[in-house]
PDB file of N, CA and C in Angstrom:
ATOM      1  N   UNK A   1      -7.708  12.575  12.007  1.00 59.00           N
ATOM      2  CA  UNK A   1      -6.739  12.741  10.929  1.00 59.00           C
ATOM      3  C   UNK A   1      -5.824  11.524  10.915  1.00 59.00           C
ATOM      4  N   UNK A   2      -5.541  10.836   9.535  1.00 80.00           N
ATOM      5  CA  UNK A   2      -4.895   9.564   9.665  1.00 80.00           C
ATOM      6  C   UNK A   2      -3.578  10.021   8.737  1.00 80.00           C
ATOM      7  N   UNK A   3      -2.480   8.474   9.239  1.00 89.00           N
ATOM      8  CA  UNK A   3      -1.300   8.913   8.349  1.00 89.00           C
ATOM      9  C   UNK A   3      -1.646   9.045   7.020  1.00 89.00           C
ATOM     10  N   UNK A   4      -0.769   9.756   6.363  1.00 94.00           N
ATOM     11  CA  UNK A   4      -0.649  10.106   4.967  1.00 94.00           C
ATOM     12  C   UNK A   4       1.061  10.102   4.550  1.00 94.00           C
ATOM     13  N   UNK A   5       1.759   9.082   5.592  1.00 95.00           N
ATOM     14  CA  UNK A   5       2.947   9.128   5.130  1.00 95.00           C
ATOM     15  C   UNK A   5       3.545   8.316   3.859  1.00 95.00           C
ATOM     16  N   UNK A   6       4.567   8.699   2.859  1.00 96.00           N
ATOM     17  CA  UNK A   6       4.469   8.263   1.813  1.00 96.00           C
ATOM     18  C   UNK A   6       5.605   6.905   2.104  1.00 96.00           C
ATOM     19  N   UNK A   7       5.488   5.959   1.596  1.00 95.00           N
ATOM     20  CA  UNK A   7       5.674   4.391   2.146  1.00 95.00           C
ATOM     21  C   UNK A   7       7.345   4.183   0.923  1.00 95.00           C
ATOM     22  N   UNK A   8       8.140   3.731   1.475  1.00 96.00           N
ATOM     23  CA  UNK A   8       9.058   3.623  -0.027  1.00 96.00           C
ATOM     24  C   UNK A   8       8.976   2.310  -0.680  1.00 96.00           C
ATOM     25  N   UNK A   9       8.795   2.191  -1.886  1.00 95.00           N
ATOM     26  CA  UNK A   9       8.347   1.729  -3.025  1.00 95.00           C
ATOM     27  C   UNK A   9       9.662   0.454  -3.127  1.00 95.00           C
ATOM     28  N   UNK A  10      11.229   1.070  -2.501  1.00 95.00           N
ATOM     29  CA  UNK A  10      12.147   0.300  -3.215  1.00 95.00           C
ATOM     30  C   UNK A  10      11.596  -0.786  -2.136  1.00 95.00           C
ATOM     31  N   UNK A  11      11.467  -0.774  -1.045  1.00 95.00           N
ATOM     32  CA  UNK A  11      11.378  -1.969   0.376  1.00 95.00           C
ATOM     33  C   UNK A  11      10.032  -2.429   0.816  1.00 95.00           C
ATOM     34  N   UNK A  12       9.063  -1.713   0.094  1.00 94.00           N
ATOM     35  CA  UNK A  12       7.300  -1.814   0.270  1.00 94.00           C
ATOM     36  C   UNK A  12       7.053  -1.485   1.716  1.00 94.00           C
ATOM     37  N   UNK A  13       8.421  -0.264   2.174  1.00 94.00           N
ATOM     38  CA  UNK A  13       8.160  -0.105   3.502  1.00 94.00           C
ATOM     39  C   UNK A  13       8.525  -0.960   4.699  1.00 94.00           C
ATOM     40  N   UNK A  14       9.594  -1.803   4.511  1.00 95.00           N
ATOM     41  CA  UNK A  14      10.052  -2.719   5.375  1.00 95.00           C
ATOM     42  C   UNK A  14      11.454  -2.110   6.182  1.00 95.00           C
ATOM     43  N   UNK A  15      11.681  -1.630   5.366  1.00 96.00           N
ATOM     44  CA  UNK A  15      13.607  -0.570   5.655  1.00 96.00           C
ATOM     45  C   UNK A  15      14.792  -1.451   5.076  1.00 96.00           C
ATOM     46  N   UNK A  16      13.917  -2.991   4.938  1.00 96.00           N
ATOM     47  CA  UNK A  16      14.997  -3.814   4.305  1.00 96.00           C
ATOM     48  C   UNK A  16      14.984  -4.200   2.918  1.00 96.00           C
ATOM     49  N   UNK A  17      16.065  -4.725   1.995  1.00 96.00           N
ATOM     50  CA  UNK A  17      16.038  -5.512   0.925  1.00 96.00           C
ATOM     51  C   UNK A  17      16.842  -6.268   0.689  1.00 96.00           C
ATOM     52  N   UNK A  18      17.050  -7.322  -0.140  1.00 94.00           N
ATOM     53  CA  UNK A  18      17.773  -8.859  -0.081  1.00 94.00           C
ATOM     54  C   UNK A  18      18.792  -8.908  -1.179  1.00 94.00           C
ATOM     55  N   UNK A  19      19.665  -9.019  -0.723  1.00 94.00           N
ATOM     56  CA  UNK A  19      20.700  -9.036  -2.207  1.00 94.00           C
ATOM     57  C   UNK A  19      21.788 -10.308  -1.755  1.00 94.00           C
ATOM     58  N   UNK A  20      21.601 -11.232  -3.698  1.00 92.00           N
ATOM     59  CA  UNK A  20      22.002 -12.328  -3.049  1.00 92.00           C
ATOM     60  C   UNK A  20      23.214 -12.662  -2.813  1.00 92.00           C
ATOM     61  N   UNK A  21      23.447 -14.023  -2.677  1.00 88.00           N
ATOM     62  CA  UNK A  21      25.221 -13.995  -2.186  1.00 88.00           C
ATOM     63  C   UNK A  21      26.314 -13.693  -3.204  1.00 88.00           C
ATOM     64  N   UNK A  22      26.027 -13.344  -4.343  1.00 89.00           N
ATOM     65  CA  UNK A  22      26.801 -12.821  -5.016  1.00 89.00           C
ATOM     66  C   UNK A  22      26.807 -11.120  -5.153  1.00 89.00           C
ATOM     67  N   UNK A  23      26.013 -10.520  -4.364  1.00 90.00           N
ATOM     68  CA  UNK A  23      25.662  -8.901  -4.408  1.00 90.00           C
ATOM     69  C   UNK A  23      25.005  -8.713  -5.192  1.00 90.00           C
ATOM     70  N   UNK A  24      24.177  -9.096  -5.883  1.00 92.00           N
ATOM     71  CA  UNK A  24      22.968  -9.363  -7.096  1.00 92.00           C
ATOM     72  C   UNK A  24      21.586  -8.415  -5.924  1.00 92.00           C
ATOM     73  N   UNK A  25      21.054  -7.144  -6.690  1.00 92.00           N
ATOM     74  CA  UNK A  25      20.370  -7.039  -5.755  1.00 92.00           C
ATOM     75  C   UNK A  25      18.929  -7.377  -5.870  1.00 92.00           C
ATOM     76  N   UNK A  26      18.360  -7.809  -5.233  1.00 93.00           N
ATOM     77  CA  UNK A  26      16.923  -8.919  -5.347  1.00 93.00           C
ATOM     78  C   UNK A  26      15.755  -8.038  -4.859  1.00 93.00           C
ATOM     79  N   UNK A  27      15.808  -6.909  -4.154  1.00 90.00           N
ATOM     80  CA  UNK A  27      14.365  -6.374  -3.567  1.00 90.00           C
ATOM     81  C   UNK A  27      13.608  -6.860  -2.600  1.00 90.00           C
ATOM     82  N   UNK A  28      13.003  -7.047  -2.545  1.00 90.00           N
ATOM     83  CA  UNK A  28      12.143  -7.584  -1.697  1.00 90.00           C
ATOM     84  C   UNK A  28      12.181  -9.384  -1.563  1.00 90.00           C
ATOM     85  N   UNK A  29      12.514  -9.979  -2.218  1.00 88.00           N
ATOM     86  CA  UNK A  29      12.210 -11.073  -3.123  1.00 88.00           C
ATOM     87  C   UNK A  29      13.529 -11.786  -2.439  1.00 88.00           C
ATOM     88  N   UNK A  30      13.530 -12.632  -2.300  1.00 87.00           N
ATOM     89  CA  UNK A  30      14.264 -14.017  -0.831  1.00 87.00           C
ATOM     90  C   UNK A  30      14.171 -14.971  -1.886  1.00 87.00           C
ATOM     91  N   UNK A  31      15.264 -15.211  -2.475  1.00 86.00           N
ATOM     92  CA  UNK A  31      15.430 -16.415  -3.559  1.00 86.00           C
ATOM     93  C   UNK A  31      15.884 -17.629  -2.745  1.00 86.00           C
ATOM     94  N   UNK A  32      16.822 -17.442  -1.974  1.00 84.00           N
ATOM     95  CA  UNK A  32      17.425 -18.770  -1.120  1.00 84.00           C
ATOM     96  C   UNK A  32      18.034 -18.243   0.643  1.00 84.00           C
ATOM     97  N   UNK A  33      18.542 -19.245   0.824  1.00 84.00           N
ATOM     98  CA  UNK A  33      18.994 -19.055   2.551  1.00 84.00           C
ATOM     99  C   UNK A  33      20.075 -18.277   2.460  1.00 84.00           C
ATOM    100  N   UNK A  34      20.578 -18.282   1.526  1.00 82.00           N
ATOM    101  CA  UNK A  34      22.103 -17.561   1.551  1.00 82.00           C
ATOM    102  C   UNK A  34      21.872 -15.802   1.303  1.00 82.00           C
ATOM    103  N   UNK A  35      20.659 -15.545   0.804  1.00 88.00           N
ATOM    104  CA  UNK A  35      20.111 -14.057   0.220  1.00 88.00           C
ATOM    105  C   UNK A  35      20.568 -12.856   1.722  1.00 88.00           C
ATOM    106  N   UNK A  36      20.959 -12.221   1.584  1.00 92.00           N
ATOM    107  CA  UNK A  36      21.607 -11.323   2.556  1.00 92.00           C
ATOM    108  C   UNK A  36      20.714 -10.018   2.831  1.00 92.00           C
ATOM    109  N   UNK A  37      19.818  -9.668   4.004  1.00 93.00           N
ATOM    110  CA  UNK A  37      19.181  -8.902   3.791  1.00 93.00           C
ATOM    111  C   UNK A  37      20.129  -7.920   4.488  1.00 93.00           C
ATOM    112  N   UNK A  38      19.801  -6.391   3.609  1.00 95.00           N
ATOM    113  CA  UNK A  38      19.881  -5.360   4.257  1.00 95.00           C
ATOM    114  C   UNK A  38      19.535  -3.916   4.619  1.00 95.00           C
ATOM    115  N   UNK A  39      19.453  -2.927   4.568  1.00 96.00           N
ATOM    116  CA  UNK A  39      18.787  -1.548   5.030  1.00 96.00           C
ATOM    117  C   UNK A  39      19.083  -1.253   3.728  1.00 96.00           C
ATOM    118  N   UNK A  40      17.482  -0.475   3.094  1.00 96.00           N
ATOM    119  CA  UNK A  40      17.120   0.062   2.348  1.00 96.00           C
ATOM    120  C   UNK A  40      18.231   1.473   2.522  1.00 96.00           C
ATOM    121  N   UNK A  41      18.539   1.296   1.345  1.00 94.00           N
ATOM    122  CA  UNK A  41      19.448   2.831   1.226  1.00 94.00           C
ATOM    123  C   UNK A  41      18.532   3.876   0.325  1.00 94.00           C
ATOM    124  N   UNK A  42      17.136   3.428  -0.234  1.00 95.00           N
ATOM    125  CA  UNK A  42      16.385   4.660  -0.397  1.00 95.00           C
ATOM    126  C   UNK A  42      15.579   5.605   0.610  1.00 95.00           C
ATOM    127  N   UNK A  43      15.455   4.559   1.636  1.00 96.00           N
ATOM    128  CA  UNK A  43      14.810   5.055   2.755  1.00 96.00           C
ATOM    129  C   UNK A  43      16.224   5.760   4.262  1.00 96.00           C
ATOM    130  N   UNK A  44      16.755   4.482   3.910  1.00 95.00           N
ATOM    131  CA  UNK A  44      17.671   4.559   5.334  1.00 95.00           C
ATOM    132  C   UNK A  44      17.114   3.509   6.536  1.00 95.00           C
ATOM    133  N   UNK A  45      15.955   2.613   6.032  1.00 96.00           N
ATOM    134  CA  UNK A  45      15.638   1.763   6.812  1.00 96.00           C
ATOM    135  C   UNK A  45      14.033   2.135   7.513  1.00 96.00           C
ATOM    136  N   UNK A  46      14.329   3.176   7.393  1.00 95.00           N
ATOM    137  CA  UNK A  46      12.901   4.169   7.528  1.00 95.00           C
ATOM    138  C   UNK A  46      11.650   2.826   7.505  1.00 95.00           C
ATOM    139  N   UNK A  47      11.439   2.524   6.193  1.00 96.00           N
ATOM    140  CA  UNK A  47      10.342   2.397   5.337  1.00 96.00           C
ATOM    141  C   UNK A  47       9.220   3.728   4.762  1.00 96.00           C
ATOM    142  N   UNK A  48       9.572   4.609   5.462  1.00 96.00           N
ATOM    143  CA  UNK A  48       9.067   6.044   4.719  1.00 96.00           C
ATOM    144  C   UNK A  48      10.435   6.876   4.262  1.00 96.00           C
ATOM    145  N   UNK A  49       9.487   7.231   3.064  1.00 95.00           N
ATOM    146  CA  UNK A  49      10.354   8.181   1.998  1.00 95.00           C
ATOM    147  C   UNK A  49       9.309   9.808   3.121  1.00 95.00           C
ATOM    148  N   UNK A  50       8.625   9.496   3.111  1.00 95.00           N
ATOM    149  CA  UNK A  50       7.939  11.171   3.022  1.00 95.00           C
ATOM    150  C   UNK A  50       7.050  11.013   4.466  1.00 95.00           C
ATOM    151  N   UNK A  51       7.455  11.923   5.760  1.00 94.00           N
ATOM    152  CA  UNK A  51       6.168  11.369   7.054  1.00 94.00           C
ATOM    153  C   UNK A  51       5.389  12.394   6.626  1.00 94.00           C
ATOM    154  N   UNK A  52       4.263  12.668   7.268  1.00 95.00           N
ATOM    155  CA  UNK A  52       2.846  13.365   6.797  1.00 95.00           C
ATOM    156  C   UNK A  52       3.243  14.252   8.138  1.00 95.00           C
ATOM    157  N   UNK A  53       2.234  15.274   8.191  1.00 95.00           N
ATOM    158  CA  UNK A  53       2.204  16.250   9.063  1.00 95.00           C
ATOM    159  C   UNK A  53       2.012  15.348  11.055  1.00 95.00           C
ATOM    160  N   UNK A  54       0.727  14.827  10.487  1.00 94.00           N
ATOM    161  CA  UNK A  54       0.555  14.038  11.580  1.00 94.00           C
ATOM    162  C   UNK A  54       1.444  13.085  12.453  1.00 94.00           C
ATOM    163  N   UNK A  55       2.030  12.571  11.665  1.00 94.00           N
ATOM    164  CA  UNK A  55       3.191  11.538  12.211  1.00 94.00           C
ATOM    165  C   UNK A  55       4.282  12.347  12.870  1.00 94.00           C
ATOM    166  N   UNK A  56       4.626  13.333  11.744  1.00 95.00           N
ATOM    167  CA  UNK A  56       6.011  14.434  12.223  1.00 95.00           C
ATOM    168  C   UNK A  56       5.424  14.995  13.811  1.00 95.00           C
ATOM    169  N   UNK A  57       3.902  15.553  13.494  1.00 95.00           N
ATOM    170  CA  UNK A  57       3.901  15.796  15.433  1.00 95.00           C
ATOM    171  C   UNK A  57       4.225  14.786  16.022  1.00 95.00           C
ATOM    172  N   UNK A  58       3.306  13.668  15.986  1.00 95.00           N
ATOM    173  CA  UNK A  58       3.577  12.715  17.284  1.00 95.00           C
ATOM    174  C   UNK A  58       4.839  12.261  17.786  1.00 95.00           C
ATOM    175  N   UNK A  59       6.215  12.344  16.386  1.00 94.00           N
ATOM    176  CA  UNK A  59       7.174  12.083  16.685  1.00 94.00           C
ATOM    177  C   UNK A  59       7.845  13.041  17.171  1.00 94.00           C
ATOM    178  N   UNK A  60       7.526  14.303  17.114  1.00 97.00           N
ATOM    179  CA  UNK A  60       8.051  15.522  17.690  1.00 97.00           C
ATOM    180  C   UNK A  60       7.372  15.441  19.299  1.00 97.00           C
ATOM    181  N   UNK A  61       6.111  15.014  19.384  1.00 97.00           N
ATOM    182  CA  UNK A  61       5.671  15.235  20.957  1.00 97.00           C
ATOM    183  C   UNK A  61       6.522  13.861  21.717  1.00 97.00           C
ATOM    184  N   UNK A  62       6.557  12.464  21.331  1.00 96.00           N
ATOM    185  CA  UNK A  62       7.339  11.493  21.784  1.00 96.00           C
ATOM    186  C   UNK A  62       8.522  12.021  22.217  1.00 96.00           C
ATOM    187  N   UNK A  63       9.237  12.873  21.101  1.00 96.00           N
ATOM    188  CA  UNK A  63      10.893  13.061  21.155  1.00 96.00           C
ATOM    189  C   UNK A  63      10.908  14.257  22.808  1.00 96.00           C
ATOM    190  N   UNK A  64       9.701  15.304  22.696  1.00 97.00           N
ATOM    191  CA  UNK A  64       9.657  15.657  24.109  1.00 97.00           C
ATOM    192  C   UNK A  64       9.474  15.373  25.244  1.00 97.00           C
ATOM    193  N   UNK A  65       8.739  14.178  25.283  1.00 97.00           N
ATOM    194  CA  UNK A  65       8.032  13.113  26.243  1.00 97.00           C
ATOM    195  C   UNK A  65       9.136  12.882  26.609  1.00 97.00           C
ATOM    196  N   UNK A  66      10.234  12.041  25.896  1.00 96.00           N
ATOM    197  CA  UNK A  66      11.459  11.277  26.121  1.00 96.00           C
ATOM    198  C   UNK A  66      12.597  12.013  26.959  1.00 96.00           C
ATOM    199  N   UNK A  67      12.773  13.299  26.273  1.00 96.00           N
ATOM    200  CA  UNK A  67      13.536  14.213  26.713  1.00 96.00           C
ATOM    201  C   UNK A  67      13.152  15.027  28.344  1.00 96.00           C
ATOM    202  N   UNK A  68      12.067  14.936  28.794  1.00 96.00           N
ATOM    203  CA  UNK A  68      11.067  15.039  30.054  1.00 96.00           C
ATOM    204  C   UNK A  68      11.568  13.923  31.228  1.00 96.00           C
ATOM    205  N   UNK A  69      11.169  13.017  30.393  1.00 95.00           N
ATOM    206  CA  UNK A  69      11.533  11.703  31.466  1.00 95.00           C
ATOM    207  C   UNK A  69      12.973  11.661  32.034  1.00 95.00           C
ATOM    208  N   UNK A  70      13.742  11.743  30.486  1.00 95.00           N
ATOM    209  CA  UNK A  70      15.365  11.761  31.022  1.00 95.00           C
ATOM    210  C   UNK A  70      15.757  12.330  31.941  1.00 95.00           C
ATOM    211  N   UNK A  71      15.140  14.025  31.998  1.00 94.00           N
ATOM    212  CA  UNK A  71      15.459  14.939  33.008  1.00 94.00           C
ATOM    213  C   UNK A  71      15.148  14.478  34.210  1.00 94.00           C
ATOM    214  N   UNK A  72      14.031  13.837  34.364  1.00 94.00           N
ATOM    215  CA  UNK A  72      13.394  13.509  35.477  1.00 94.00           C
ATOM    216  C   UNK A  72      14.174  12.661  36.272  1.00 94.00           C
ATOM    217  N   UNK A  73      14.629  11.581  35.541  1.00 92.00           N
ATOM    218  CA  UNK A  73      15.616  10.598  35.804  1.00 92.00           C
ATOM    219  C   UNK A  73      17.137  10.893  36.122  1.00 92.00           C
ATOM    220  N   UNK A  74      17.578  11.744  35.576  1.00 90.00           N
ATOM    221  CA  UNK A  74      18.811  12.898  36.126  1.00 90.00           C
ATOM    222  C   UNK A  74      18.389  13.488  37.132  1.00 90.00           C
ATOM    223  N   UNK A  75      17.661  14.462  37.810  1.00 90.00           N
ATOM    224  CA  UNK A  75      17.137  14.616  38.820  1.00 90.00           C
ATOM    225  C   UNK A  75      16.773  13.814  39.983  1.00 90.00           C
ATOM    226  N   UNK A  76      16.449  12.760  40.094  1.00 86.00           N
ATOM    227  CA  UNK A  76      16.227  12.019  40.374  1.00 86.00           C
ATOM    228  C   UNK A  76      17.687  11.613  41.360  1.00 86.00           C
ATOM    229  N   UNK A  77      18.767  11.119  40.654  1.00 80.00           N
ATOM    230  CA  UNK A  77      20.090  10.941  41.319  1.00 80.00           C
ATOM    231  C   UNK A  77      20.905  11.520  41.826  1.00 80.00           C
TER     232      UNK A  77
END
């Protein structure tokens, strides 16, 4: 089973976008050195608008993995 997460459209999935030095906002699109990138506020930086079932587990089994170790590591001292 592969992702099926839905990608956001405003950042093509990057989490970022460029707005130039006047606050002009540019998208994706890097006109000059001065262009100011920053976190997609449709996503939140994400680059996904929508995760798929699949992704939501693995990030749910990671987030337990993580929470495992910590303990372990508290224990530990």
């Amino acid at each position: 089973m592969g992702c099926k997460c839905v990608q956001c459209k405003e950042c093509d999935g990057s989490g970022s976008v460029f707005y130039s030095f006047s606050g002009k906002y540019l998208g994706t699109r890097r006109l000059d050195d001065l262009d100011d990138l920053q976190t997609c506020s449709e996503c939140q930086g994400a680059g996904v608008l929508e995760y798929c079932d699949h992704c939501t587990e693995e990030m749910e089994q990671e987030e337990i993995e993580n929470e495992e170790r910590e303990r372990r590591e508290m224990a530990r001292r």
